[in-house]
Amino acid sequence: MAYLKIIHEGDPMLRQTSRPVTEITPRILQLLDDMTDTMHRANGCGLAAVQVGVLRRVVVIEVEEGKTLELINPKIVSWSGEQCEVEGCLSLPKKWGKTRRPKAVVVRALNRRGEEVEYRGEDLLARAFCHEIDHLDGKLFTDVLVGKLEYED
Ligand code: ZN
């Protein structure tokens, strides 16, 4: 188990674009494992590599307990509907806000074996896909707020 340090808003790295993974090396596999441990410890439902200071297109998501999705070079290939729900981010602790997201998305990515996988997500899972993939392009949920940001003490 290895926990990685999560960077916070204000760190310019969060605004950078992550590079695609061209080869799934042992380092990438280690990164996936460490990101999953880090996400669990932080009680998050998703984490992008940039949030632990690695500018690679790698994401882990766990919306359903015990069911971790590992996505390498993920891409949203279709989306439908709309939802406005409250969202937060491990890089913006204690901040929450309503965002506008698609109701459902289909995501294509590589798994840790380099195989192409496709997932369909609705509601919370759709939000998680959009949120984490946005991170890879230097975007934060505060960029798609529909209301104002809420602070929690
Ligand atoms: Zn986030």
Coordinates of N, CA and C and ligand atoms in Angstrom, one line a residue:
M1 N 0.8 -1.2 0.0 CA 0.0 0.0 0.0 C 0.9 1.2 0.0
A2 N 0.5 2.1 -0.9 CA 1.3 3.4 -0.8 C 0.3 4.5 -1.0
Y3 N 0.4 5.5 -0.2 CA -0.5 6.7 -0.3 C 0.3 7.8 -0.9
L4 N -0.4 8.4 -1.9 CA 0.3 9.5 -2.6 C -0.3 10.9 -2.1
K5 N 0.4 11.9 -2.2 CA 0.0 13.2 -1.7 C -1.0 13.8 -2.8
I6 N -2.1 14.2 -2.4 CA -3.1 14.8 -3.3 C -2.8 16.4 -3.3
I7 N -2.6 16.9 -4.5 CA -2.4 18.3 -4.6 C -3.7 19.1 -4.6
H8 N -3.7 20.3 -4.2 CA -4.9 21.1 -4.1 C -5.0 22.3 -5.0
E9 N -6.2 22.8 -5.1 CA -6.5 23.9 -6.0 C -5.4 25.0 -5.7
G10 N -5.0 25.7 -6.7 CA -3.9 26.7 -6.6 C -2.6 26.1 -7.1
D11 N -2.5 24.8 -7.1 CA -1.3 24.2 -7.7 C -1.5 24.3 -9.2
P12 N -0.5 24.9 -9.9 CA -0.8 25.1 -11.3 C -0.8 23.8 -12.1
M13 N -0.3 22.7 -11.6 CA -0.4 21.4 -12.3 C -1.8 21.0 -12.6
L14 N -2.7 21.4 -11.7 CA -4.1 21.0 -11.9 C -4.7 21.6 -13.2
R15 N -4.1 22.6 -13.7 CA -4.6 23.3 -14.9 C -3.9 22.8 -16.2
Q16 N -3.0 21.8 -16.0 CA -2.2 21.3 -17.2 C -3.0 20.1 -17.8
T17 N -2.6 19.9 -19.1 CA -3.2 18.7 -19.8 C -2.3 17.5 -19.6
S18 N -2.9 16.4 -19.3 CA -2.1 15.2 -19.1 C -1.8 14.5 -20.4
R19 N -0.7 13.8 -20.4 CA -0.3 13.1 -21.7 C -0.8 11.7 -21.7
P20 N -1.2 11.2 -22.9 CA -1.6 9.8 -23.0 C -0.5 8.8 -22.6
V21 N -1.0 7.7 -22.1 CA -0.1 6.6 -21.8 C 0.2 5.8 -23.1
T22 N 1.5 5.7 -23.5 CA 1.8 5.0 -24.7 C 2.2 3.6 -24.5
E23 N 2.6 3.3 -23.3 CA 3.0 1.9 -23.0 C 2.6 1.6 -21.5
I24 N 2.0 0.5 -21.2 CA 1.6 0.2 -19.9 C 2.8 -0.5 -19.2
T25 N 3.5 0.3 -18.5 CA 4.8 -0.2 -17.8 C 4.4 -0.6 -16.4
P26 N 5.3 -1.3 -15.7 CA 5.1 -1.6 -14.3 C 4.9 -0.3 -13.5
R27 N 5.5 0.8 -13.9 CA 5.3 2.1 -13.2 C 3.8 2.5 -13.3
I28 N 3.2 2.3 -14.4 CA 1.8 2.7 -14.6 C 0.9 1.8 -13.7
L29 N 1.3 0.5 -13.7 CA 0.5 -0.4 -12.8 C 0.6 0.0 -11.4
Q30 N 1.8 0.3 -11.0 CA 2.0 0.8 -9.6 C 1.2 2.1 -9.3
L31 N 1.2 2.9 -10.3 CA 0.5 4.2 -10.1 C -1.0 3.9 -9.9
L32 N -1.6 3.0 -10.7 CA -3.0 2.6 -10.5 C -3.2 2.1 -9.1
D33 N -2.4 1.2 -8.7 CA -2.5 0.6 -7.3 C -2.5 1.7 -6.2
D34 N -1.5 2.6 -6.4 CA -1.3 3.6 -5.4 C -2.4 4.6 -5.4
M35 N -2.9 4.9 -6.6 CA -4.1 5.8 -6.8 C -5.3 5.3 -6.1
T36 N -5.5 3.9 -6.3 CA -6.7 3.3 -5.6 C -6.6 3.4 -4.1
D37 N -5.4 3.1 -3.6 CA -5.2 3.2 -2.1 C -5.4 4.6 -1.6
T38 N -4.9 5.6 -2.4 CA -5.0 7.0 -2.0 C -6.5 7.4 -2.0
M39 N -7.2 7.0 -3.1 CA -8.7 7.3 -3.2 C -9.4 6.7 -2.0
H40 N -9.1 5.5 -1.7 CA -9.8 4.8 -0.5 C -9.6 5.6 0.8
R41 N -8.3 5.9 1.0 CA -8.0 6.6 2.2 C -8.6 7.9 2.4
A42 N -8.8 8.6 1.2 CA -9.3 10.0 1.2 C -10.9 9.9 1.1
N43 N -11.4 8.7 1.1 CA -12.9 8.5 1.0 C -13.5 9.2 -0.3
G44 N -12.7 9.1 -1.4 CA -13.2 9.7 -2.6 C -13.8 8.7 -3.5
C45 N -14.6 9.1 -4.5 CA -15.1 8.2 -5.5 C -14.4 8.3 -6.8
G46 N -13.3 9.0 -6.9 CA -12.6 9.1 -8.1 C -11.3 9.9 -7.9
L47 N -10.3 9.6 -8.7 CA -9.0 10.3 -8.6 C -8.4 10.2 -10.0
A48 N -7.8 11.3 -10.4 CA -7.1 11.4 -11.6 C -5.6 11.6 -11.3
A49 N -4.7 11.0 -12.2 CA -3.3 11.0 -11.9 C -2.7 12.4 -11.6
V50 N -3.2 13.4 -12.3 CA -2.7 14.7 -12.1 C -2.9 15.2 -10.6
Q51 N -3.9 14.6 -10.0 CA -4.2 15.0 -8.6 C -3.1 14.5 -7.6
V52 N -2.3 13.5 -8.1 CA -1.2 13.1 -7.3 C 0.1 13.5 -8.0
G53 N 0.0 14.5 -8.8 CA 1.2 15.1 -9.4 C 1.8 14.4 -10.6
V54 N 1.0 13.5 -11.3 CA 1.5 12.8 -12.4 C 0.6 13.1 -13.6
L55 N 1.3 13.8 -14.6 CA 0.5 14.3 -15.8 C 0.3 13.2 -16.8
R56 N -0.4 12.1 -16.5 CA -0.7 11.0 -17.4 C -2.2 10.8 -17.4
R57 N -2.7 10.3 -18.5 CA -4.2 10.1 -18.6 C -4.6 8.8 -18.0
V58 N -4.6 8.8 -16.7 CA -4.9 7.7 -15.8 C -5.9 8.1 -14.8
V59 N -7.0 7.3 -14.6 CA -8.1 7.6 -13.7 C -8.5 6.4 -12.9
V60 N -8.8 6.5 -11.7 CA -9.5 5.4 -11.0 C -10.9 6.0 -10.4
I61 N -11.9 5.1 -10.5 CA -13.2 5.5 -10.0 C -13.8 4.4 -9.2
E62 N -14.4 4.7 -8.1 CA -15.2 3.7 -7.4 C -16.4 4.3 -6.8
V63 N -17.5 4.1 -7.5 CA -18.8 4.6 -7.2 C -19.6 3.6 -6.4
E64 N -19.3 2.3 -6.8 CA -19.9 1.2 -6.1 C -18.8 0.5 -5.3
E65 N -19.1 0.4 -3.9 CA -18.0 -0.1 -3.1 C -17.4 -1.4 -3.5
G66 N -16.1 -1.4 -3.6 CA -15.4 -2.7 -3.9 C -15.3 -2.9 -5.4
K67 N -15.8 -2.0 -6.2 CA -15.8 -2.1 -7.7 C -15.0 -0.9 -8.3
T68 N -13.7 -1.1 -8.3 CA -12.8 0.0 -8.8 C -12.7 -0.1 -10.3
L69 N -12.9 1.0 -10.9 CA -12.7 1.0 -12.4 C -11.4 1.7 -12.6
E70 N -10.5 1.1 -13.4 CA -9.2 1.7 -13.8 C -9.3 2.1 -15.2
L71 N -9.0 3.3 -15.5 CA -9.1 3.8 -16.9 C -7.8 4.4 -17.3
I72 N -7.3 3.9 -18.4 CA -6.1 4.5 -19.0 C -6.5 5.1 -20.4
N73 N -6.1 6.3 -20.6 CA -6.5 7.1 -21.8 C -8.0 7.1 -22.0
P74 N -8.8 7.4 -21.0 CA -10.3 7.4 -21.2 C -10.8 8.5 -22.0
K75 N -11.9 8.2 -22.7 CA -12.5 9.2 -23.6 C -14.0 9.0 -23.6
I76 N -14.7 10.1 -23.5 CA -16.2 10.0 -23.6 C -16.6 9.9 -25.0
V77 N -17.2 8.8 -25.4 CA -17.6 8.6 -26.8 C -19.0 9.0 -27.1
S78 N -19.9 9.0 -26.1 CA -21.2 9.5 -26.3 C -21.9 9.9 -25.0
W79 N -22.8 10.8 -25.1 CA -23.4 11.3 -23.9 C -24.9 11.6 -24.2
S80 N -25.7 11.6 -23.1 CA -27.1 12.0 -23.4 C -27.7 12.6 -22.1
G81 N -28.7 13.4 -22.3 CA -29.5 13.9 -21.1 C -28.7 15.0 -20.4
E82 N -29.2 15.3 -19.2 CA -28.6 16.3 -18.4 C -28.9 16.1 -16.9
Q83 N -28.0 16.4 -16.0 CA -28.3 16.4 -14.6 C -27.5 17.6 -14.0
C84 N -28.1 18.1 -12.9 CA -27.5 19.1 -12.1 C -27.5 18.6 -10.7
E85 N -26.3 18.2 -10.2 CA -26.2 17.6 -8.9 C -25.0 18.2 -8.2
V86 N -24.9 18.0 -6.9 CA -23.8 18.6 -6.1 C -22.6 17.7 -6.3
E87 N -21.4 18.4 -6.5 CA -20.2 17.7 -6.7 C -19.1 18.3 -5.8
G88 N -18.1 17.4 -5.5 CA -16.9 17.9 -4.8 C -15.7 17.3 -5.4
C89 N -14.5 17.6 -4.8 CA -13.3 17.1 -5.4 C -12.2 17.0 -4.3
L90 N -11.5 16.0 -4.4 CA -10.4 15.8 -3.3 C -9.4 16.9 -3.4
S91 N -9.3 17.6 -4.5 CA -8.3 18.6 -4.7 C -8.9 20.0 -4.2
L92 N -10.2 20.0 -4.0 CA -10.8 21.2 -3.5 C -11.6 20.9 -2.2
P93 N -10.8 20.6 -1.1 CA -11.4 20.1 0.1 C -12.4 21.1 0.7
K94 N -13.5 20.5 1.1 CA -14.6 21.3 1.8 C -15.3 22.2 0.9
K95 N -15.2 22.1 -0.4 CA -16.0 22.9 -1.3 C -16.9 22.0 -2.1
W96 N -18.1 22.5 -2.3 CA -19.1 21.8 -3.0 C -19.9 22.7 -3.9
G97 N -20.4 22.2 -5.0 CA -21.3 23.0 -5.8 C -22.0 22.2 -6.9
K98 N -23.1 22.7 -7.3 CA -23.9 22.0 -8.3 C -23.3 22.2 -9.7
T99 N -23.2 21.1 -10.5 CA -22.6 21.2 -11.8 C -23.7 20.7 -12.8
R100 N -23.4 21.1 -14.1 CA -24.3 20.6 -15.1 C -23.4 19.5 -15.9
R101 N -24.0 18.3 -15.9 CA -23.3 17.2 -16.5 C -24.3 16.4 -17.4
P102 N -23.8 15.6 -18.3 CA -24.8 14.7 -19.0 C -25.3 13.7 -18.0
K103 N -26.5 13.2 -18.2 CA -27.2 12.2 -17.4 C -26.5 10.8 -17.6
A104 N -26.1 10.6 -18.8 CA -25.4 9.3 -19.1 C -24.3 9.5 -20.1
V105 N -23.2 8.7 -19.9 CA -22.1 8.8 -20.8 C -21.6 7.4 -21.1
V106 N -21.0 7.2 -22.3 CA -20.3 6.0 -22.6 C -18.8 6.4 -22.7
V107 N -18.0 5.6 -22.0 CA -16.5 5.9 -21.9 C -15.7 4.7 -22.5
R108 N -14.8 5.1 -23.3 CA -13.9 4.0 -23.8 C -12.5 4.3 -23.2
A109 N -11.8 3.2 -22.8 CA -10.5 3.4 -22.2 C -9.7 2.1 -22.4
L110 N -8.5 2.1 -21.9 CA -7.7 0.8 -21.8 C -7.7 0.4 -20.4
N111 N -7.7 -0.9 -20.2 CA -7.6 -1.4 -18.8 C -6.1 -1.7 -18.6
R112 N -5.8 -2.3 -17.4 CA -4.4 -2.4 -17.1 C -3.7 -3.5 -17.9
R113 N -4.4 -4.3 -18.6 CA -3.8 -5.2 -19.6 C -3.7 -4.7 -21.0
G114 N -4.1 -3.4 -21.1 CA -4.0 -2.8 -22.4 C -5.1 -3.1 -23.4
E115 N -6.2 -3.7 -22.8 CA -7.4 -4.1 -23.6 C -8.3 -2.9 -23.6
E116 N -9.0 -2.7 -24.8 CA -10.0 -1.7 -24.8 C -11.3 -2.1 -24.1
V117 N -11.7 -1.2 -23.2 CA -12.9 -1.5 -22.5 C -13.9 -0.3 -22.7
E118 N -15.2 -0.6 -22.5 CA -16.2 0.4 -22.6 C -17.1 0.3 -21.4
Y119 N -17.4 1.5 -20.8 CA -18.4 1.5 -19.7 C -19.4 2.5 -20.0
R120 N -20.7 2.2 -19.5 CA -21.7 3.1 -19.6 C -22.0 3.6 -18.2
G121 N -22.1 4.8 -17.9 CA -22.4 5.3 -16.6 C -23.6 6.3 -16.6
E122 N -24.4 6.1 -15.6 CA -25.6 7.0 -15.4 C -25.4 7.7 -14.1
D123 N -26.1 8.9 -13.9 CA -26.2 9.6 -12.7 C -24.8 9.8 -12.1
L124 N -24.6 9.3 -10.8 CA -23.3 9.5 -10.1 C -22.1 9.0 -10.9
L125 N -22.2 7.8 -11.5 CA -21.1 7.3 -12.3 C -20.8 8.2 -13.5
A126 N -21.8 8.7 -14.2 CA -21.6 9.6 -15.3 C -20.9 10.9 -14.8
R127 N -21.3 11.4 -13.7 CA -20.7 12.6 -13.2 C -19.2 12.3 -12.9
A128 N -18.9 11.1 -12.3 CA -17.6 10.7 -11.9 C -16.7 10.6 -13.2
F129 N -17.2 10.0 -14.2 CA -16.5 9.9 -15.5 C -16.1 11.3 -16.0
C130 N -17.1 12.2 -16.1 CA -16.9 13.5 -16.6 C -15.9 14.3 -15.8
H131 N -16.1 14.2 -14.5 CA -15.3 15.0 -13.5 C -13.8 14.5 -13.7
E132 N -13.6 13.2 -13.7 CA -12.2 12.7 -13.7 C -11.5 13.0 -15.1
I133 N -12.3 12.8 -16.1 CA -11.7 13.0 -17.5 C -11.5 14.5 -17.7
D134 N -12.3 15.4 -17.1 CA -12.0 16.8 -17.1 C -10.7 17.1 -16.5
H135 N -10.4 16.4 -15.4 CA -9.1 16.7 -14.7 C -7.9 16.5 -15.7
L136 N -8.1 15.5 -16.6 CA -7.0 15.2 -17.6 C -6.8 16.3 -18.6
D137 N -7.8 17.2 -18.7 CA -7.7 18.3 -19.6 C -7.5 19.6 -18.8
G138 N -7.1 19.5 -17.5 CA -6.9 20.7 -16.7 C -8.1 21.4 -16.2
K139 N -9.3 20.7 -16.3 CA -10.5 21.4 -15.8 C -10.9 20.9 -14.5
L140 N -11.6 21.8 -13.7 CA -12.1 21.5 -12.4 C -13.6 21.6 -12.4
F141 N -14.3 21.0 -11.4 CA -15.8 21.1 -11.4 C -16.3 22.5 -11.2
T142 N -15.4 23.4 -10.7 CA -15.8 24.8 -10.5 C -15.9 25.5 -11.9
D143 N -15.4 24.8 -13.0 CA -15.6 25.4 -14.3 C -17.0 25.2 -14.9
V144 N -17.7 24.2 -14.3 CA -19.0 23.9 -14.8 C -20.1 24.0 -13.8
L145 N -19.9 24.9 -12.8 CA -20.9 25.2 -11.8 C -22.1 25.8 -12.4
V146 N -23.3 25.4 -11.8 CA -24.5 26.1 -12.2 C -25.0 27.1 -11.1
G147 N -24.5 26.9 -9.9 CA -24.9 27.8 -8.9 C -23.6 28.4 -8.3
K148 N -23.6 28.7 -7.0 CA -22.4 29.2 -6.4 C -21.7 28.1 -5.6
L149 N -20.5 28.3 -5.3 CA -19.7 27.3 -4.6 C -20.1 27.4 -3.1
E150 N -20.2 26.3 -2.5 CA -20.5 26.2 -1.0 C -19.3 25.8 -0.3
Y151 N -19.1 26.4 0.9 CA -18.0 26.0 1.7 C -18.5 25.3 3.0
E152 N -17.7 24.3 3.4 CA -18.1 23.6 4.6 C -17.0 23.8 5.6
D153 N -17.4 24.0 6.8 CA -16.3 24.3 7.9 C -15.8 22.9 8.4
Ligands
ZN1 ZN -11.6 16.1 -8.7

